[in-house]
Amino acid sequence: MTSLDPTASPGRWDTVHALMAALDAQIESLYTDRGIHGVRPRFAYPLIRLAHTGPLMIRELAESLGRSHSAMSQTLTAMRREGLVDSESGTDARTRRITLTERGRALIPFLEAEWRATEAAVAELDDEIPHALSAVVAELERALERRPMRDRILAHLYEPPAAPAPPAAPAGEPHP
């Protein structure tokens, strides 16, 4: 191996991912403290949306939440395993209509209260720190509008030349 493992040292995004995981764990602890098991914080958004819209196709739900179809499908699979949603065939075999189960519906009042409390706590944090996270995110979005992340990565991307292909074996001889 001719290069060092670039993942051996923490990356700049690691702290952001760790912070988000820690925040999600604290929110999830609120659920378990109240006897709500098997519910992840990422479930709250689609559950609350379904409670207000009624049944939706996966694509419709994903679009309404600004998520990819693939990510929403994975989340819904986990939610189905926990008995929070059901699905039925849509207008054709490729579509699925998502509905809340009784368990999912029963959680909505708590999830909406937790959502509002979390938003208030985030606003409190934004006011407490010298650089509000919401302002930093807006600045990042503006910077990325000026020059997208893809372009920034390409400006730093060095791809080592491909190793030469081994010579072809003469006809009738095995390749080494």
JSON list of C-alpha atoms in Angstrom, two decimals:
[
{"chain": "A", "resi": 1, "resn": "MET", "atom": "CA", "xyz": [0.00, 0.00, 0.00]},
{"chain": "A", "resi": 2, "resn": "THR", "atom": "CA", "xyz": [1.48, 3.33, -1.01]},
{"chain": "A", "resi": 3, "resn": "SER", "atom": "CA", "xyz": [-0.75, 5.78, 0.86]},
{"chain": "A", "resi": 4, "resn": "LEU", "atom": "CA", "xyz": [-1.92, 6.37, 4.40]},
{"chain": "A", "resi": 5, "resn": "ASP", "atom": "CA", "xyz": [-5.50, 5.53, 5.33]},
{"chain": "A", "resi": 6, "resn": "PRO", "atom": "CA", "xyz": [-7.31, 8.92, 5.14]},
{"chain": "A", "resi": 7, "resn": "THR", "atom": "CA", "xyz": [-10.02, 7.62, 7.47]},
{"chain": "A", "resi": 8, "resn": "ALA", "atom": "CA", "xyz": [-7.52, 6.85, 10.29]},
{"chain": "A", "resi": 9, "resn": "SER", "atom": "CA", "xyz": [-7.76, 10.43, 11.62]},
{"chain": "A", "resi": 10, "resn": "PRO", "atom": "CA", "xyz": [-11.04, 12.11, 12.51]},
{"chain": "A", "resi": 11, "resn": "GLY", "atom": "CA", "xyz": [-12.52, 14.15, 9.67]},
{"chain": "A", "resi": 12, "resn": "ARG", "atom": "CA", "xyz": [-14.00, 17.62, 9.96]},
{"chain": "A", "resi": 13, "resn": "TRP", "atom": "CA", "xyz": [-17.54, 16.23, 9.61]},
{"chain": "A", "resi": 14, "resn": "ASP", "atom": "CA", "xyz": [-17.06, 13.67, 12.40]},
{"chain": "A", "resi": 15, "resn": "THR", "atom": "CA", "xyz": [-17.95, 16.18, 15.12]},
{"chain": "A", "resi": 16, "resn": "VAL", "atom": "CA", "xyz": [-21.16, 17.15, 13.31]},
{"chain": "A", "resi": 17, "resn": "HIS", "atom": "CA", "xyz": [-22.18, 13.50, 12.91]},
{"chain": "A", "resi": 18, "resn": "ALA", "atom": "CA", "xyz": [-21.29, 12.76, 16.55]},
{"chain": "A", "resi": 19, "resn": "LEU", "atom": "CA", "xyz": [-23.27, 15.78, 17.77]},
{"chain": "A", "resi": 20, "resn": "MET", "atom": "CA", "xyz": [-26.35, 14.77, 15.76]},
{"chain": "A", "resi": 21, "resn": "ALA", "atom": "CA", "xyz": [-26.10, 11.18, 17.04]},
{"chain": "A", "resi": 22, "resn": "ALA", "atom": "CA", "xyz": [-25.80, 12.43, 20.64]},
{"chain": "A", "resi": 23, "resn": "LEU", "atom": "CA", "xyz": [-28.81, 14.74, 20.24]},
{"chain": "A", "resi": 24, "resn": "ASP", "atom": "CA", "xyz": [-30.88, 11.93, 18.69]},
{"chain": "A", "resi": 25, "resn": "ALA", "atom": "CA", "xyz": [-29.86, 9.64, 21.59]},
{"chain": "A", "resi": 26, "resn": "GLN", "atom": "CA", "xyz": [-31.07, 12.23, 24.11]},
{"chain": "A", "resi": 27, "resn": "ILE", "atom": "CA", "xyz": [-34.39, 12.61, 22.30]},
{"chain": "A", "resi": 28, "resn": "GLU", "atom": "CA", "xyz": [-34.76, 8.83, 22.10]},
{"chain": "A", "resi": 29, "resn": "SER", "atom": "CA", "xyz": [-34.13, 8.64, 25.87]},
{"chain": "A", "resi": 30, "resn": "LEU", "atom": "CA", "xyz": [-37.22, 10.85, 26.35]},
{"chain": "A", "resi": 31, "resn": "TYR", "atom": "CA", "xyz": [-39.22, 8.23, 24.49]},
{"chain": "A", "resi": 32, "resn": "THR", "atom": "CA", "xyz": [-37.90, 5.29, 26.52]},
{"chain": "A", "resi": 33, "resn": "ASP", "atom": "CA", "xyz": [-38.37, 7.23, 29.80]},
{"chain": "A", "resi": 34, "resn": "ARG", "atom": "CA", "xyz": [-42.07, 7.34, 28.89]},
{"chain": "A", "resi": 35, "resn": "GLY", "atom": "CA", "xyz": [-42.24, 3.66, 27.99]},
{"chain": "A", "resi": 36, "resn": "ILE", "atom": "CA", "xyz": [-42.12, 4.28, 24.23]},
{"chain": "A", "resi": 37, "resn": "HIS", "atom": "CA", "xyz": [-39.77, 1.66, 22.82]},
{"chain": "A", "resi": 38, "resn": "GLY", "atom": "CA", "xyz": [-38.65, 1.06, 19.25]},
{"chain": "A", "resi": 39, "resn": "VAL", "atom": "CA", "xyz": [-39.30, 4.66, 18.18]},
{"chain": "A", "resi": 40, "resn": "ARG", "atom": "CA", "xyz": [-36.41, 6.64, 16.74]},
{"chain": "A", "resi": 41, "resn": "PRO", "atom": "CA", "xyz": [-36.37, 10.44, 16.48]},
{"chain": "A", "resi": 42, "resn": "ARG", "atom": "CA", "xyz": [-36.25, 10.16, 12.68]},
{"chain": "A", "resi": 43, "resn": "PHE", "atom": "CA", "xyz": [-39.69, 8.51, 12.81]},
{"chain": "A", "resi": 44, "resn": "ALA", "atom": "CA", "xyz": [-41.40, 11.58, 14.29]},
{"chain": "A", "resi": 45, "resn": "TYR", "atom": "CA", "xyz": [-41.41, 13.67, 11.09]},
{"chain": "A", "resi": 46, "resn": "PRO", "atom": "CA", "xyz": [-43.14, 11.09, 8.85]},
{"chain": "A", "resi": 47, "resn": "LEU", "atom": "CA", "xyz": [-45.50, 9.95, 11.62]},
{"chain": "A", "resi": 48, "resn": "ILE", "atom": "CA", "xyz": [-46.68, 13.49, 12.33]},
{"chain": "A", "resi": 49, "resn": "ARG", "atom": "CA", "xyz": [-47.01, 14.24, 8.61]},
{"chain": "A", "resi": 50, "resn": "LEU", "atom": "CA", "xyz": [-49.09, 11.11, 8.02]},
{"chain": "A", "resi": 51, "resn": "ALA", "atom": "CA", "xyz": [-51.33, 12.06, 10.96]},
{"chain": "A", "resi": 52, "resn": "HIS", "atom": "CA", "xyz": [-52.07, 15.39, 9.28]},
{"chain": "A", "resi": 53, "resn": "THR", "atom": "CA", "xyz": [-52.30, 14.30, 5.64]},
{"chain": "A", "resi": 54, "resn": "GLY", "atom": "CA", "xyz": [-53.72, 10.83, 5.90]},
{"chain": "A", "resi": 55, "resn": "PRO", "atom": "CA", "xyz": [-52.31, 7.96, 3.83]},
{"chain": "A", "resi": 56, "resn": "LEU", "atom": "CA", "xyz": [-49.63, 8.83, 1.28]},
{"chain": "A", "resi": 57, "resn": "MET", "atom": "CA", "xyz": [-47.59, 7.01, -1.29]},
{"chain": "A", "resi": 58, "resn": "ILE", "atom": "CA", "xyz": [-43.91, 6.64, -0.31]},
{"chain": "A", "resi": 59, "resn": "ARG", "atom": "CA", "xyz": [-42.90, 9.11, -3.04]},
{"chain": "A", "resi": 60, "resn": "GLU", "atom": "CA", "xyz": [-45.45, 11.68, -1.85]},
{"chain": "A", "resi": 61, "resn": "LEU", "atom": "CA", "xyz": [-44.34, 11.35, 1.76]},
{"chain": "A", "resi": 62, "resn": "ALA", "atom": "CA", "xyz": [-40.66, 11.61, 0.81]},
{"chain": "A", "resi": 63, "resn": "GLU", "atom": "CA", "xyz": [-41.28, 14.72, -1.31]},
{"chain": "A", "resi": 64, "resn": "SER", "atom": "CA", "xyz": [-43.38, 16.38, 1.39]},
{"chain": "A", "resi": 65, "resn": "LEU", "atom": "CA", "xyz": [-40.53, 15.93, 3.89]},
{"chain": "A", "resi": 66, "resn": "GLY", "atom": "CA", "xyz": [-37.68, 16.80, 1.51]},
{"chain": "A", "resi": 67, "resn": "ARG", "atom": "CA", "xyz": [-36.23, 13.28, 1.71]},
{"chain": "A", "resi": 68, "resn": "SER", "atom": "CA", "xyz": [-35.14, 10.86, -0.97]},
{"chain": "A", "resi": 69, "resn": "HIS", "atom": "CA", "xyz": [-37.43, 7.98, -1.89]},
{"chain": "A", "resi": 70, "resn": "SER", "atom": "CA", "xyz": [-34.70, 5.52, -0.88]},
{"chain": "A", "resi": 71, "resn": "ALA", "atom": "CA", "xyz": [-34.15, 7.09, 2.57]},
{"chain": "A", "resi": 72, "resn": "MET", "atom": "CA", "xyz": [-37.90, 7.27, 3.20]},
{"chain": "A", "resi": 73, "resn": "SER", "atom": "CA", "xyz": [-38.36, 3.67, 2.12]},
{"chain": "A", "resi": 74, "resn": "GLN", "atom": "CA", "xyz": [-35.68, 2.54, 4.61]},
{"chain": "A", "resi": 75, "resn": "THR", "atom": "CA", "xyz": [-37.22, 4.61, 7.40]},
{"chain": "A", "resi": 76, "resn": "LEU", "atom": "CA", "xyz": [-40.68, 3.22, 6.65]},
{"chain": "A", "resi": 77, "resn": "THR", "atom": "CA", "xyz": [-39.34, -0.35, 6.70]},
{"chain": "A", "resi": 78, "resn": "ALA", "atom": "CA", "xyz": [-37.98, 0.27, 10.21]},
{"chain": "A", "resi": 79, "resn": "MET", "atom": "CA", "xyz": [-41.26, 1.93, 11.24]},
{"chain": "A", "resi": 80, "resn": "ARG", "atom": "CA", "xyz": [-43.26, -1.04, 9.87]},
{"chain": "A", "resi": 81, "resn": "ARG", "atom": "CA", "xyz": [-41.09, -3.43, 11.95]},
{"chain": "A", "resi": 82, "resn": "GLU", "atom": "CA", "xyz": [-42.04, -1.41, 15.06]},
{"chain": "A", "resi": 83, "resn": "GLY", "atom": "CA", "xyz": [-45.75, -1.56, 14.22]},
{"chain": "A", "resi": 84, "resn": "LEU", "atom": "CA", "xyz": [-46.09, 2.18, 13.56]},
{"chain": "A", "resi": 85, "resn": "VAL", "atom": "CA", "xyz": [-47.21, 2.11, 9.92]},
{"chain": "A", "resi": 86, "resn": "ASP", "atom": "CA", "xyz": [-48.81, -0.29, 7.48]},
{"chain": "A", "resi": 87, "resn": "SER", "atom": "CA", "xyz": [-48.56, -0.32, 3.73]},
{"chain": "A", "resi": 88, "resn": "GLU", "atom": "CA", "xyz": [-50.80, -1.53, 0.98]},
{"chain": "A", "resi": 89, "resn": "SER", "atom": "CA", "xyz": [-50.42, -1.70, -2.76]},
{"chain": "A", "resi": 90, "resn": "GLY", "atom": "CA", "xyz": [-51.01, 1.55, -4.54]},
{"chain": "A", "resi": 91, "resn": "THR", "atom": "CA", "xyz": [-52.43, 2.15, -7.97]},
{"chain": "A", "resi": 92, "resn": "ASP", "atom": "CA", "xyz": [-49.86, -0.22, -9.49]},
{"chain": "A", "resi": 93, "resn": "ALA", "atom": "CA", "xyz": [-47.52, -2.92, -8.19]},
{"chain": "A", "resi": 94, "resn": "ARG", "atom": "CA", "xyz": [-44.60, -0.48, -7.90]},
{"chain": "A", "resi": 95, "resn": "THR", "atom": "CA", "xyz": [-46.27, 1.89, -5.45]},
{"chain": "A", "resi": 96, "resn": "ARG", "atom": "CA", "xyz": [-47.10, 1.52, -1.76]},
{"chain": "A", "resi": 97, "resn": "ARG", "atom": "CA", "xyz": [-49.63, 3.54, 0.21]},
{"chain": "A", "resi": 98, "resn": "ILE", "atom": "CA", "xyz": [-48.53, 4.21, 3.81]},
{"chain": "A", "resi": 99, "resn": "THR", "atom": "CA", "xyz": [-50.99, 4.46, 6.71]},
{"chain": "A", "resi": 100, "resn": "LEU", "atom": "CA", "xyz": [-50.61, 4.86, 10.46]},
{"chain": "A", "resi": 101, "resn": "THR", "atom": "CA", "xyz": [-51.37, 1.90, 12.71]},
{"chain": "A", "resi": 102, "resn": "GLU", "atom": "CA", "xyz": [-53.24, 2.33, 15.99]},
{"chain": "A", "resi": 103, "resn": "ARG", "atom": "CA", "xyz": [-49.89, 2.38, 17.77]},
{"chain": "A", "resi": 104, "resn": "GLY", "atom": "CA", "xyz": [-48.54, 5.06, 15.43]},
{"chain": "A", "resi": 105, "resn": "ARG", "atom": "CA", "xyz": [-51.69, 7.16, 15.81]},
{"chain": "A", "resi": 106, "resn": "ALA", "atom": "CA", "xyz": [-51.57, 6.87, 19.62]},
{"chain": "A", "resi": 107, "resn": "LEU", "atom": "CA", "xyz": [-48.04, 8.36, 19.68]},
{"chain": "A", "resi": 108, "resn": "ILE", "atom": "CA", "xyz": [-48.92, 11.52, 17.72]},
{"chain": "A", "resi": 109, "resn": "PRO", "atom": "CA", "xyz": [-49.90, 13.76, 20.67]},
{"chain": "A", "resi": 110, "resn": "PHE", "atom": "CA", "xyz": [-46.61, 13.01, 22.45]},
{"chain": "A", "resi": 111, "resn": "LEU", "atom": "CA", "xyz": [-44.53, 13.30, 19.25]},
{"chain": "A", "resi": 112, "resn": "GLU", "atom": "CA", "xyz": [-46.08, 16.67, 18.42]},
{"chain": "A", "resi": 113, "resn": "ALA", "atom": "CA", "xyz": [-45.40, 17.92, 21.97]},
{"chain": "A", "resi": 114, "resn": "GLU", "atom": "CA", "xyz": [-41.81, 16.62, 21.78]},
{"chain": "A", "resi": 115, "resn": "TRP", "atom": "CA", "xyz": [-41.38, 18.26, 18.34]},
{"chain": "A", "resi": 116, "resn": "ARG", "atom": "CA", "xyz": [-42.49, 21.65, 19.68]},
{"chain": "A", "resi": 117, "resn": "ALA", "atom": "CA", "xyz": [-40.30, 21.28, 22.79]},
{"chain": "A", "resi": 118, "resn": "THR", "atom": "CA", "xyz": [-37.30, 20.31, 20.64]},
{"chain": "A", "resi": 119, "resn": "GLU", "atom": "CA", "xyz": [-37.83, 23.34, 18.39]},
{"chain": "A", "resi": 120, "resn": "ALA", "atom": "CA", "xyz": [-37.97, 25.58, 21.49]},
{"chain": "A", "resi": 121, "resn": "ALA", "atom": "CA", "xyz": [-34.78, 23.98, 22.85]},
{"chain": "A", "resi": 122, "resn": "VAL", "atom": "CA", "xyz": [-33.00, 24.53, 19.50]},
{"chain": "A", "resi": 123, "resn": "ALA", "atom": "CA", "xyz": [-34.09, 28.19, 19.50]},
{"chain": "A", "resi": 124, "resn": "GLU", "atom": "CA", "xyz": [-32.75, 28.49, 23.06]},
{"chain": "A", "resi": 125, "resn": "LEU", "atom": "CA", "xyz": [-29.42, 26.99, 21.95]},
{"chain": "A", "resi": 126, "resn": "ASP", "atom": "CA", "xyz": [-29.28, 29.32, 18.94]},
{"chain": "A", "resi": 127, "resn": "ASP", "atom": "CA", "xyz": [-29.69, 32.30, 21.30]},
{"chain": "A", "resi": 128, "resn": "GLU", "atom": "CA", "xyz": [-27.10, 30.95, 23.76]},
{"chain": "A", "resi": 129, "resn": "ILE", "atom": "CA", "xyz": [-24.14, 30.39, 21.45]},
{"chain": "A", "resi": 130, "resn": "PRO", "atom": "CA", "xyz": [-22.12, 33.14, 19.77]},
{"chain": "A", "resi": 131, "resn": "HIS", "atom": "CA", "xyz": [-22.80, 31.83, 16.25]},
{"chain": "A", "resi": 132, "resn": "ALA", "atom": "CA", "xyz": [-26.34, 30.57, 15.92]},
{"chain": "A", "resi": 133, "resn": "LEU", "atom": "CA", "xyz": [-26.47, 27.23, 14.15]},
{"chain": "A", "resi": 134, "resn": "SER", "atom": "CA", "xyz": [-29.33, 28.45, 11.96]},
{"chain": "A", "resi": 135, "resn": "ALA", "atom": "CA", "xyz": [-27.16, 31.41, 10.83]},
{"chain": "A", "resi": 136, "resn": "VAL", "atom": "CA", "xyz": [-24.16, 29.16, 10.18]},
{"chain": "A", "resi": 137, "resn": "VAL", "atom": "CA", "xyz": [-26.32, 26.82, 8.08]},
{"chain": "A", "resi": 138, "resn": "ALA", "atom": "CA", "xyz": [-27.65, 29.79, 6.08]},
{"chain": "A", "resi": 139, "resn": "GLU", "atom": "CA", "xyz": [-24.06, 30.97, 5.50]},
{"chain": "A", "resi": 140, "resn": "LEU", "atom": "CA", "xyz": [-23.03, 27.50, 4.37]},
{"chain": "A", "resi": 141, "resn": "GLU", "atom": "CA", "xyz": [-25.98, 27.35, 1.96]},
{"chain": "A", "resi": 142, "resn": "ARG", "atom": "CA", "xyz": [-25.01, 30.72, 0.46]},
{"chain": "A", "resi": 143, "resn": "ALA", "atom": "CA", "xyz": [-21.37, 29.63, 0.08]},
{"chain": "A", "resi": 144, "resn": "LEU", "atom": "CA", "xyz": [-22.50, 26.40, -1.61]},
{"chain": "A", "resi": 145, "resn": "GLU", "atom": "CA", "xyz": [-24.76, 28.36, -3.97]},
{"chain": "A", "resi": 146, "resn": "ARG", "atom": "CA", "xyz": [-21.71, 30.35, -5.04]},
{"chain": "A", "resi": 147, "resn": "ARG", "atom": "CA", "xyz": [-19.62, 27.20, -5.47]},
{"chain": "A", "resi": 148, "resn": "PRO", "atom": "CA", "xyz": [-21.23, 23.76, -5.05]},
{"chain": "A", "resi": 149, "resn": "MET", "atom": "CA", "xyz": [-19.58, 21.09, -2.90]},
{"chain": "A", "resi": 150, "resn": "ARG", "atom": "CA", "xyz": [-19.01, 18.92, -5.97]},
{"chain": "A", "resi": 151, "resn": "ASP", "atom": "CA", "xyz": [-16.89, 21.67, -7.56]},
{"chain": "A", "resi": 152, "resn": "ARG", "atom": "CA", "xyz": [-14.98, 22.17, -4.32]},
{"chain": "A", "resi": 153, "resn": "ILE", "atom": "CA", "xyz": [-14.22, 18.45, -4.07]},
{"chain": "A", "resi": 154, "resn": "LEU", "atom": "CA", "xyz": [-13.15, 18.26, -7.71]},
{"chain": "A", "resi": 155, "resn": "ALA", "atom": "CA", "xyz": [-10.69, 21.14, -7.13]},
{"chain": "A", "resi": 156, "resn": "HIS", "atom": "CA", "xyz": [-8.95, 19.00, -4.47]},
{"chain": "A", "resi": 157, "resn": "LEU", "atom": "CA", "xyz": [-9.36, 15.57, -6.01]},
{"chain": "A", "resi": 158, "resn": "TYR", "atom": "CA", "xyz": [-6.17, 13.83, -6.97]},
{"chain": "A", "resi": 159, "resn": "GLU", "atom": "CA", "xyz": [-6.66, 10.47, -8.57]},
{"chain": "A", "resi": 160, "resn": "PRO", "atom": "CA", "xyz": [-3.49, 8.43, -8.78]},
{"chain": "A", "resi": 161, "resn": "PRO", "atom": "CA", "xyz": [-2.82, 7.03, -12.21]},
{"chain": "A", "resi": 162, "resn": "ALA", "atom": "CA", "xyz": [-4.29, 3.61, -12.76]},
{"chain": "A", "resi": 163, "resn": "ALA", "atom": "CA", "xyz": [-1.87, 0.72, -12.42]},
{"chain": "A", "resi": 164, "resn": "PRO", "atom": "CA", "xyz": [-0.85, -0.64, -15.80]},
{"chain": "A", "resi": 165, "resn": "ALA", "atom": "CA", "xyz": [-2.74, -3.72, -16.86]},
{"chain": "A", "resi": 166, "resn": "PRO", "atom": "CA", "xyz": [-0.70, -6.95, -16.76]},
{"chain": "A", "resi": 167, "resn": "PRO", "atom": "CA", "xyz": [0.54, -8.01, -20.16]},
{"chain": "A", "resi": 168, "resn": "ALA", "atom": "CA", "xyz": [-1.70, -10.37, -22.05]},
{"chain": "A", "resi": 169, "resn": "ALA", "atom": "CA", "xyz": [-0.57, -14.00, -22.05]},
{"chain": "A", "resi": 170, "resn": "PRO", "atom": "CA", "xyz": [0.31, -15.40, -25.44]},
{"chain": "A", "resi": 171, "resn": "ALA", "atom": "CA", "xyz": [-2.41, -17.59, -26.94]},
{"chain": "A", "resi": 172, "resn": "GLY", "atom": "CA", "xyz": [-2.45, -21.05, -25.44]},
{"chain": "A", "resi": 173, "resn": "GLU", "atom": "CA", "xyz": [-0.45, -20.10, -22.31]},
{"chain": "A", "resi": 174, "resn": "PRO", "atom": "CA", "xyz": [-2.00, -19.65, -18.88]},
{"chain": "A", "resi": 175, "resn": "HIS", "atom": "CA", "xyz": [-1.96, -16.15, -17.42]},
{"chain": "A", "resi": 176, "resn": "PRO", "atom": "CA", "xyz": [0.31, -15.80, -14.35]}
]
